[in-house]
Amino acid sequence: MADPWWRDAVVYEIYVRSFQDSNGDGIGDLAGIHARLPYLKRLGVDAIWLTPFYPSPMHDAGYDVADYCDVDPRFGRLEDFDALLADAHALGLRVFVDVVPNHTSIEHPWFRAAVADPSAPERELYLFRPGRADGSPPNDWQSVFGGSAWTRDETSGEFYLHLFDSSQPDLDWRNPVVHERFRDILRFWLDRGVDGFRIDVAHALYKDAAMRDGKENAWDQDEVFGVWEEWRGVLDEYGDRSFVGEVFLYDMDRVARYVGPTRLQQAFNFSIAKMPFDAEAFRAKVTRSLELFERDGTSPTWVLSNHDLIRHATRFGGGEAGRRRALAATAFLIALPGSAYLFQEEELGLEQSDVPPEARQDPIWFRTGEAGRDGCRTPMPWSANGDGHGFTTGKPWLPFDDQAAALAVDKQDGVAGSTLEAYRELLRRRRELVPGLGREVAWLDAPDGCLAFRRTAADGRSLVVATNFTAEPRTLPQPVVTLDPETTVWHLEG
Ligand code: GLC
Ligand code: CA
């Protein structure tokens, strides 16, 4: 039986606000993405994942949802979504949308009703608790964005829980009504034809029932697997669709419990994004990842960048060297069994932007004074020219920096040796070579600071992938392959 499509897909994350503006308001939108589908097709990805485009007051960039079944007017209308989906499908691109089940926005009608009247049934959808006798919050849990995870509701004097910003009240997943509401939300988008969902903070829905102190009690409770089994049942009624969970735990063994034939098909493996550019680190993490995830009903995920992380060209040292290493790392991981999740602009070699304080929008910045995540969310530079760099005719919601002129799409398009052309070539070769290969990864002897593996096809042909993590040239002994510093070579045999 053929492998399901999600098992070895290349999925491109589109940060909707920052991809393409179509109406000059400086904010990316669905019609803009629609117009750029040919670019994505040519790049050679299999699927796109759209970050939340639902009505939202945008305290956390749309991860604070006020209505799960509509489009925020800033991003367009439902008809724009339908048109985008239809054309993506016509081009052979699958579409994942984001679902945010851990919390709603404070502006969601459920939360408004819950606050307006403490005896309203909606109150039970959230986690309101009385404070301690001294007036302090119910327990010591901290928000992921800094400060207490509890905010006092002035009307009732009770506190509500929010593992993220105070504008994102957590839902009570021990209430069956929450389950029912989310089954309806899934069906709403499945009926429209989406191919899958990226599930926001999939590890956090259940908290210790007694709400004991200690951050280990704030999430990753086994009861959450019941939700994924339930959701899987809904999804499977629709055939060939898929889930990828954002399980933000660095312990891969724990992440592995979220996936399988009756749970989620895949989960992001963030310990991959934490690897330094180092042969031993890569070998250890990749080996463990294959052991845990290359099995029935799931497959590994390879994630180096996304809208919450520091761009990997910067993590790997920045500048020319950082870009070279970033490409080498991608070329290595993308040849392995499993799915690669790319983040927009990595195909241009973009680095983390240094967004000036007055332009920052991330709640992390407002809550803690730390720079936050805006630096990986800056708009896509399509053109080297013009203030809006082909992204907008207006003022972009986050500013461009010098990279926009240097690394814009039109600067790299058709230019041999550019990062964009390297990605196109890599993805072309992947489509051509990888589907015929066996899933077994055989490590080869490699010189110090290098890694090499082989995947073999049924007819005996094989692909050897070798990476030189050092700054000096190296030679692979068998097969003999010359490896330039900090590069990955795909070498075909037979
Ligand atoms: C996820 C999202 C992140 C968001 C958080 C709260 O981690 O990727 O951007 O801030 O959830 O919804
Ligand atoms: Ca717009």
Coordinates of C-alpha atoms and ligand atoms in Angstrom, one line a residue:
M1 CA 0.0 0.0 0.0
A2 CA 1.3 3.4 -0.9
D3 CA 2.4 5.7 1.9
P4 CA -0.1 8.4 2.8
W5 CA 0.8 11.9 1.4
W6 CA 1.6 13.5 4.8
R7 CA 4.3 10.9 5.5
D8 CA 7.0 12.5 3.4
A9 CA 5.6 15.9 2.6
V10 CA 7.4 19.2 2.3
V11 CA 5.1 21.7 4.1
Y12 CA 5.7 25.4 3.8
E13 CA 4.5 27.6 6.7
I14 CA 2.9 30.8 5.5
Y15 CA 2.8 33.6 8.1
V16 CA -0.3 35.1 6.7
R17 CA 0.3 38.6 7.9
S18 CA 3.7 38.7 6.2
F19 CA 3.5 36.9 2.9
Q20 CA 1.7 39.2 0.4
D21 CA -0.5 42.2 0.9
S22 CA -3.1 42.6 -1.9
N23 CA -4.8 45.9 -0.9
G24 CA -2.1 48.2 0.4
D25 CA -3.0 48.2 4.1
G26 CA 0.5 46.8 4.9
I27 CA -0.9 43.4 6.1
G28 CA -0.6 40.2 4.2
D29 CA -3.9 38.6 3.3
L30 CA -5.5 35.5 1.7
A31 CA -5.9 37.1 -1.7
G32 CA -2.2 37.9 -1.6
I33 CA -1.3 34.3 -0.9
H34 CA -3.7 33.2 -3.7
A35 CA -1.8 35.4 -6.2
R36 CA 1.5 33.9 -5.1
L37 CA 0.5 30.2 -5.4
P38 CA 2.6 29.8 -8.6
Y39 CA 5.7 30.9 -6.7
L40 CA 5.0 28.1 -4.2
K41 CA 4.3 25.6 -6.9
R42 CA 7.6 26.5 -8.6
L43 CA 9.5 26.3 -5.3
G44 CA 8.3 22.7 -5.2
V45 CA 6.5 22.2 -1.9
D46 CA 3.7 19.7 -1.4
A47 CA 1.6 21.6 1.1
I48 CA 1.2 25.0 2.8
W49 CA 0.2 25.7 6.4
L50 CA -1.6 29.0 7.0
T51 CA -1.2 30.6 10.4
P52 CA -4.5 31.8 12.0
F53 CA -6.5 34.2 9.8
Y54 CA -9.6 34.1 12.0
P55 CA -11.3 37.2 13.5
S56 CA -9.0 38.3 16.3
P57 CA -8.0 41.4 18.3
M58 CA -4.4 40.4 17.5
H59 CA -3.0 40.5 20.9
D60 CA -1.0 37.4 20.0
A61 CA -0.9 37.8 16.2
G62 CA -4.2 35.9 15.7
Y63 CA -3.4 33.0 18.1
D64 CA -6.1 34.7 20.1
V65 CA -9.2 33.7 18.2
A66 CA -12.6 35.5 18.6
D67 CA -14.4 33.3 16.0
Y68 CA -13.1 30.0 14.8
C69 CA -15.3 29.8 11.8
D70 CA -14.7 33.0 9.9
V71 CA -12.0 35.1 8.3
D72 CA -10.8 38.4 9.9
P73 CA -11.6 41.3 7.6
R74 CA -7.9 42.2 7.6
F75 CA -7.2 38.9 5.8
G76 CA -10.3 38.8 3.6
R77 CA -13.5 36.8 3.6
L78 CA -14.5 33.2 3.6
E79 CA -14.9 33.4 -0.2
D80 CA -11.3 34.3 -0.4
F81 CA -10.4 31.3 1.6
D82 CA -12.5 29.0 -0.7
A83 CA -10.9 30.5 -3.8
L84 CA -7.4 30.1 -2.4
L85 CA -8.1 26.5 -1.4
A86 CA -9.6 25.6 -4.8
D87 CA -6.7 27.0 -6.7
A88 CA -4.1 25.4 -4.4
H89 CA -5.8 22.1 -5.0
A90 CA -5.9 22.7 -8.7
L91 CA -2.1 23.1 -8.5
G92 CA -1.7 20.0 -6.5
L93 CA -0.9 21.8 -3.2
R94 CA -2.5 20.6 0.0
V95 CA -3.6 23.1 2.7
F96 CA -3.3 22.9 6.4
V97 CA -5.0 25.5 8.6
D98 CA -4.2 26.3 12.2
V99 CA -6.6 25.3 15.0
V100 CA -6.2 26.8 18.5
P101 CA -8.0 24.7 21.0
N102 CA -6.1 25.6 24.2
H103 CA -7.5 29.1 24.6
T104 CA -9.8 31.6 22.9
S105 CA -9.5 35.4 22.8
I106 CA -11.0 37.4 25.6
E107 CA -13.2 38.8 22.8
H108 CA -14.7 35.4 21.9
P109 CA -18.4 35.5 22.7
W110 CA -18.0 32.6 25.1
F111 CA -15.6 34.5 27.2
R112 CA -17.6 37.7 27.1
A113 CA -20.6 35.7 28.3
A114 CA -18.5 34.0 31.0
V115 CA -17.4 37.3 32.4
A116 CA -20.6 39.2 32.0
D117 CA -22.5 36.6 34.1
P118 CA -20.6 34.2 36.4
S119 CA -23.7 31.9 36.5
A120 CA -23.8 31.7 32.6
P121 CA -23.1 28.2 31.3
E122 CA -20.1 29.7 29.3
R123 CA -18.3 30.2 32.6
E124 CA -17.8 26.5 32.7
L125 CA -15.9 26.5 29.4
Y126 CA -13.0 28.3 31.1
L127 CA -10.9 27.9 34.2
F128 CA -12.0 30.4 36.7
R129 CA -10.8 29.8 40.3
P130 CA -10.9 31.8 43.5
G131 CA -7.6 33.2 44.7
R132 CA -5.7 32.2 47.8
A133 CA -6.7 33.6 51.2
D134 CA -4.1 36.4 50.9
G135 CA -5.5 37.5 47.6
S136 CA -2.8 36.0 45.5
P137 CA -3.5 33.8 42.4
P138 CA -4.7 30.2 42.9
N139 CA -1.3 28.6 42.2
D140 CA 2.3 29.4 41.1
W141 CA 2.0 28.7 37.4
Q142 CA 3.7 31.2 35.1
S143 CA 2.6 32.4 31.7
V144 CA 4.8 31.2 28.8
F145 CA 5.0 34.9 27.9
G146 CA 6.1 35.9 31.4
G147 CA 4.3 36.8 34.7
S148 CA 1.6 34.9 36.5
A149 CA -0.7 32.6 34.4
W150 CA -3.7 34.0 36.3
T151 CA -5.5 37.3 35.8
R152 CA -8.2 38.6 38.2
D153 CA -11.6 39.1 36.7
E154 CA -12.6 42.4 38.5
T155 CA -16.4 41.7 38.3
S156 CA -16.4 38.4 40.2
G157 CA -13.0 38.7 42.0
E158 CA -12.1 35.2 40.7
F159 CA -9.0 34.5 38.6
Y160 CA -8.9 32.9 35.1
L161 CA -6.1 30.8 33.8
H162 CA -4.1 31.8 30.7
L163 CA -0.9 29.8 30.0
F164 CA -0.1 32.5 27.4
D165 CA -1.2 36.2 27.3
S166 CA -4.0 37.5 29.6
S167 CA -5.9 38.1 26.4
Q168 CA -5.9 34.2 25.8
P169 CA -8.1 32.5 28.5
D170 CA -7.6 28.8 28.6
L171 CA -10.5 26.5 28.0
D172 CA -11.6 23.7 30.3
W173 CA -11.1 20.5 28.4
R174 CA -12.8 18.5 31.2
N175 CA -16.0 20.1 30.1
P176 CA -17.7 17.9 27.4
V177 CA -19.2 21.0 25.8
V178 CA -15.7 22.2 24.8
H179 CA -15.2 18.9 23.0
E180 CA -18.5 19.3 21.2
R181 CA -17.7 22.8 20.1
F182 CA -14.3 21.9 18.7
R183 CA -15.7 18.9 16.8
D184 CA -18.0 21.3 15.1
I185 CA -15.1 23.6 14.3
L186 CA -13.1 20.8 12.8
R187 CA -16.0 19.8 10.6
F188 CA -16.6 23.4 9.5
W189 CA -13.1 23.5 7.9
L190 CA -13.1 19.8 6.8
D191 CA -16.4 20.4 5.0
R192 CA -14.7 23.3 3.2
G193 CA -12.0 21.0 2.0
V194 CA -8.9 21.6 4.1
D195 CA -6.3 18.8 4.0
G196 CA -5.3 19.0 7.6
F197 CA -4.8 21.0 10.7
R198 CA -1.7 22.3 12.6
I199 CA -2.8 22.1 16.2
D200 CA -1.6 24.9 18.4
V201 CA 0.1 23.9 21.8
A202 CA -1.3 20.4 21.5
H203 CA 0.4 19.4 24.8
A204 CA -1.3 22.0 27.0
L205 CA -5.1 21.3 26.9
Y206 CA -5.2 19.5 30.2
K207 CA -3.7 20.8 33.4
D208 CA -3.5 18.9 36.7
A209 CA -7.1 18.5 37.9
A210 CA -6.2 19.7 41.4
M211 CA -4.1 22.6 40.0
R212 CA -1.1 21.9 42.1
D213 CA 1.8 24.2 42.1
G214 CA 4.7 23.3 39.8
K215 CA 5.1 23.9 36.1
E216 CA 5.2 20.2 35.4
N217 CA 1.5 20.2 36.4
A218 CA 0.5 22.9 33.9
W219 CA 0.5 20.6 30.8
D220 CA 1.5 17.3 29.2
Q221 CA -1.2 15.4 31.1
D222 CA -2.0 12.0 29.7
E223 CA -5.7 12.8 29.5
V224 CA -5.0 15.0 26.4
F225 CA -4.5 11.8 24.4
G226 CA -8.2 11.2 24.6
V227 CA -8.8 14.4 22.7
W228 CA -6.4 13.4 19.9
E229 CA -8.1 10.0 19.7
E230 CA -11.5 11.7 19.5
W231 CA -10.3 14.2 16.9
R232 CA -8.7 11.5 14.8
G233 CA -12.1 9.8 14.7
V234 CA -13.6 12.9 13.2
L235 CA -10.7 13.4 10.8
D236 CA -10.8 9.9 9.5
E237 CA -14.4 10.2 8.5
Y238 CA -13.1 12.6 5.8
G239 CA -10.5 10.2 4.3
D240 CA -7.1 11.4 3.5
R241 CA -6.6 14.4 5.9
S242 CA -3.9 14.9 8.5
F243 CA -3.0 16.5 11.8
V244 CA 0.4 17.9 12.9
G245 CA 0.6 18.8 16.5
E246 CA 2.6 21.6 17.9
V247 CA 3.9 19.6 20.9
F248 CA 6.3 22.1 22.4
L249 CA 8.3 19.8 24.5
Y250 CA 12.0 19.3 24.0
D251 CA 11.9 15.7 25.3
M252 CA 11.2 13.7 22.1
D253 CA 10.3 10.6 24.0
R254 CA 7.4 12.5 25.4
V255 CA 6.4 14.0 22.1
A256 CA 6.3 10.5 20.6
R257 CA 3.3 9.6 22.8
Y258 CA 1.2 12.1 20.9
V259 CA 1.4 10.3 17.6
G260 CA 0.4 7.0 16.0
P261 CA -2.4 5.2 14.1
T262 CA -5.1 6.4 16.5
R263 CA -3.7 9.7 17.6
L264 CA -2.0 12.5 15.6
Q265 CA -0.2 11.6 12.4
Q266 CA 2.7 13.9 13.2
A267 CA 4.0 16.2 15.9
F268 CA 6.7 18.9 15.4
N269 CA 10.0 17.8 16.9
F270 CA 11.4 20.9 18.4
S271 CA 14.6 19.2 19.6
I272 CA 15.7 19.2 16.0
A273 CA 15.4 23.0 15.9
K274 CA 17.6 23.2 19.0
M275 CA 20.5 21.4 17.5
P276 CA 23.8 23.3 17.0
F277 CA 25.4 23.0 13.6
D278 CA 27.5 20.0 14.7
A279 CA 27.8 16.5 13.4
E280 CA 27.5 14.7 16.7
A281 CA 24.5 16.7 17.7
F282 CA 22.8 16.0 14.4
R283 CA 23.6 12.3 14.5
A284 CA 22.3 11.8 18.0
K285 CA 19.0 13.7 17.5
V286 CA 18.3 12.3 14.0
T287 CA 19.0 8.7 15.2
R288 CA 16.7 9.1 18.2
S289 CA 14.1 10.8 16.0
L290 CA 14.1 7.9 13.5
E291 CA 13.8 5.4 16.3
L292 CA 10.8 7.1 17.9
F293 CA 8.9 8.3 14.9
E294 CA 9.7 6.1 11.9
R295 CA 6.9 3.6 12.6
D296 CA 3.4 2.7 11.9
G297 CA 0.9 5.6 11.7
T298 CA 3.4 8.4 12.0
S299 CA 6.7 9.7 10.6
P300 CA 9.5 12.1 11.7
T301 CA 9.2 15.8 11.3
W302 CA 12.2 18.0 10.5
V303 CA 11.7 21.6 11.7
L304 CA 14.5 24.2 11.7
S305 CA 12.5 27.5 11.7
N306 CA 9.0 28.8 12.3
H307 CA 7.3 31.9 13.5
D308 CA 8.3 31.4 17.2
L309 CA 12.0 30.6 16.7
I310 CA 15.1 32.5 15.8
R311 CA 15.7 31.9 12.1
H312 CA 18.2 29.1 11.7
A313 CA 20.6 31.1 9.5
T314 CA 21.0 33.3 12.5
R315 CA 21.2 30.4 15.0
F316 CA 23.9 28.9 13.0
G317 CA 26.1 32.0 13.2
G318 CA 24.6 34.5 10.8
G319 CA 26.1 36.1 7.7
E320 CA 27.4 34.1 4.7
A321 CA 28.5 31.3 7.0
G322 CA 25.1 31.1 8.8
R323 CA 23.3 30.9 5.4
R324 CA 25.7 28.2 4.1
R325 CA 25.2 26.1 7.3
A326 CA 21.4 26.6 7.2
L327 CA 21.3 25.3 3.6
A328 CA 23.5 22.4 4.5
A329 CA 21.3 21.4 7.4
T330 CA 18.2 21.6 5.3
A331 CA 19.7 19.6 2.5
F332 CA 20.7 16.9 5.0
L333 CA 17.3 16.6 6.8
I334 CA 15.2 16.9 3.8
A335 CA 16.7 13.6 2.4
L336 CA 15.6 11.6 5.4
P337 CA 12.3 9.8 5.8
G338 CA 9.6 12.0 7.2
S339 CA 8.2 15.5 6.5
A340 CA 10.1 18.7 6.3
Y341 CA 8.4 21.9 7.6
L342 CA 9.9 25.0 6.0
F343 CA 9.2 28.5 7.1
Q344 CA 8.6 31.3 4.6
E345 CA 11.8 33.3 3.8
E346 CA 14.2 30.5 4.8
E347 CA 14.4 29.8 1.0
L348 CA 15.8 33.3 0.7
G349 CA 18.4 32.7 3.4
L350 CA 16.8 35.4 5.6
E351 CA 18.2 36.0 9.0
Q352 CA 16.5 37.1 12.2
S353 CA 15.6 40.8 11.8
D354 CA 16.5 43.3 14.5
V355 CA 13.1 44.9 14.9
P356 CA 13.3 48.3 16.6
P357 CA 11.5 48.4 20.0
E358 CA 8.9 51.0 18.8
A359 CA 7.8 48.6 16.0
R360 CA 7.6 45.4 18.2
Q361 CA 4.2 43.7 18.5
D362 CA 4.9 40.4 20.3
P363 CA 3.2 40.1 23.7
I364 CA 6.5 38.6 25.0
W365 CA 8.0 42.0 24.5
F366 CA 5.2 43.8 26.3
R367 CA 5.1 41.3 29.2
T368 CA 8.9 40.8 29.7
G369 CA 10.8 43.5 27.8
E370 CA 12.6 40.7 25.9
A371 CA 12.9 41.2 22.2
G372 CA 10.3 38.5 21.4
R373 CA 9.5 36.8 18.1
D374 CA 8.9 39.7 15.7
G375 CA 12.4 39.3 14.2
C376 CA 11.4 36.1 12.4
R377 CA 8.0 37.5 11.3
T378 CA 9.0 40.3 9.1
P379 CA 7.3 40.5 5.6
M380 CA 8.5 38.6 2.6
P381 CA 10.7 40.7 0.4
W382 CA 9.6 40.0 -3.2
S383 CA 11.4 42.8 -4.8
A384 CA 14.7 44.5 -4.1
N385 CA 13.1 47.9 -5.0
G386 CA 10.5 50.1 -3.5
D387 CA 9.7 50.8 0.2
G388 CA 7.2 47.9 0.3
H389 CA 9.5 45.5 -1.5
G390 CA 6.7 44.0 -3.5
F391 CA 5.0 42.9 -0.3
T392 CA 2.8 46.0 0.0
T393 CA 2.1 49.3 -1.7
G394 CA 1.5 50.7 1.8
K395 CA 3.4 50.7 5.1
P396 CA 4.3 47.1 6.1
W397 CA 3.0 46.1 9.6
L398 CA 6.6 45.2 10.6
P399 CA 9.5 47.1 9.0
F400 CA 11.9 45.6 6.5
D401 CA 15.7 45.7 7.2
D402 CA 18.7 45.7 4.8
Q403 CA 18.2 42.1 4.0
A404 CA 15.1 43.0 1.9
A405 CA 17.2 44.6 -0.8
A406 CA 20.0 42.1 -0.7
L407 CA 17.9 38.9 -0.5
A408 CA 14.7 39.7 -2.3
V409 CA 13.1 37.1 -4.5
D410 CA 13.8 39.1 -7.7
K411 CA 17.4 39.4 -6.7
Q412 CA 17.8 35.6 -6.5
D413 CA 15.4 34.4 -9.2
G414 CA 17.3 32.6 -11.9
V415 CA 20.7 33.4 -10.3
A416 CA 22.9 30.4 -10.1
G417 CA 24.3 29.9 -6.6
S418 CA 21.5 31.9 -4.9
T419 CA 19.8 30.3 -1.9
L420 CA 16.4 30.4 -3.7
E421 CA 17.7 28.5 -6.7
A422 CA 19.4 26.0 -4.3
Y423 CA 16.1 25.3 -2.6
R424 CA 14.3 24.9 -5.9
E425 CA 17.0 22.5 -7.1
L426 CA 16.9 20.6 -3.8
L427 CA 13.2 20.2 -3.8
R428 CA 13.2 19.2 -7.4
R429 CA 15.8 16.5 -6.7
R430 CA 13.8 15.3 -3.7
R431 CA 10.7 14.9 -5.7
E432 CA 12.6 13.0 -8.3
L433 CA 14.7 10.8 -6.1
V434 CA 13.3 10.3 -2.7
P435 CA 10.0 8.6 -3.4
G436 CA 11.7 5.5 -4.8
L437 CA 14.0 5.1 -1.9
G438 CA 13.7 2.6 0.9
R439 CA 13.0 4.2 4.3
E440 CA 16.0 2.5 5.9
V441 CA 18.8 5.0 6.8
A442 CA 22.2 3.3 6.8
W443 CA 25.0 5.5 8.4
L444 CA 28.3 5.4 6.5
D445 CA 31.8 5.9 7.9
A446 CA 32.6 9.5 7.7
P447 CA 35.6 11.7 8.6
D448 CA 35.5 13.7 11.9
G449 CA 32.9 16.4 11.8
C450 CA 31.0 14.8 8.9
L451 CA 27.9 12.7 8.6
A452 CA 26.8 10.4 5.8
F453 CA 23.9 8.1 5.2
R454 CA 22.6 5.9 2.4
R455 CA 19.1 5.1 1.3
T456 CA 18.7 2.4 -1.2
A457 CA 15.9 1.7 -3.8
A458 CA 14.4 -1.7 -4.6
D459 CA 16.4 -1.8 -7.8
G460 CA 19.7 -1.3 -6.0
R461 CA 20.3 2.3 -6.8
S462 CA 21.0 4.4 -3.8
L463 CA 21.4 8.0 -2.6
V464 CA 24.3 8.9 -0.4
V465 CA 23.8 12.1 1.5
A466 CA 26.9 13.6 3.2
T467 CA 27.4 16.7 5.2
N468 CA 30.6 18.4 6.2
F469 CA 30.0 20.4 9.4
T470 CA 33.6 21.6 9.6
A471 CA 35.2 24.7 8.0
E472 CA 37.8 22.6 6.1
P473 CA 37.3 20.4 3.1
R474 CA 36.9 16.7 3.8
T475 CA 36.6 13.5 1.8
L476 CA 34.2 10.7 2.3
P477 CA 36.1 7.4 1.9
Q478 CA 33.5 5.1 0.5
P479 CA 32.0 6.2 -1.8
V480 CA 34.7 8.7 -2.5
V481 CA 33.0 12.1 -2.3
T482 CA 34.7 15.5 -1.9
L483 CA 32.9 17.6 0.6
D484 CA 33.4 21.4 0.7
P485 CA 33.3 23.1 4.0
E486 CA 29.8 23.4 5.6
T487 CA 28.0 21.8 2.7
T488 CA 25.8 18.8 2.0
V489 CA 26.2 16.7 -1.1
W490 CA 23.7 14.3 -2.6
H491 CA 25.5 11.6 -4.4
L492 CA 23.7 9.0 -6.6
E493 CA 25.0 5.5 -7.1
G494 CA 24.0 2.9 -9.6
Ligands
GLC1 C1 1.9 28.6 19.7 C2 2.1 29.5 18.6 C3 2.6 30.8 19.1 C4 1.5 31.3 20.0 C5 1.2 30.3 21.1 C6 -0.1 30.7 21.9 O1 3.1 28.3 20.3 O2 3.0 29.0 17.6 O3 2.8 31.7 18.1 O4 2.0 32.5 20.6 O5 1.0 29.1 20.6 O6 -1.2 30.5 21.0
CA2 CA -3.9 43.5 3.2

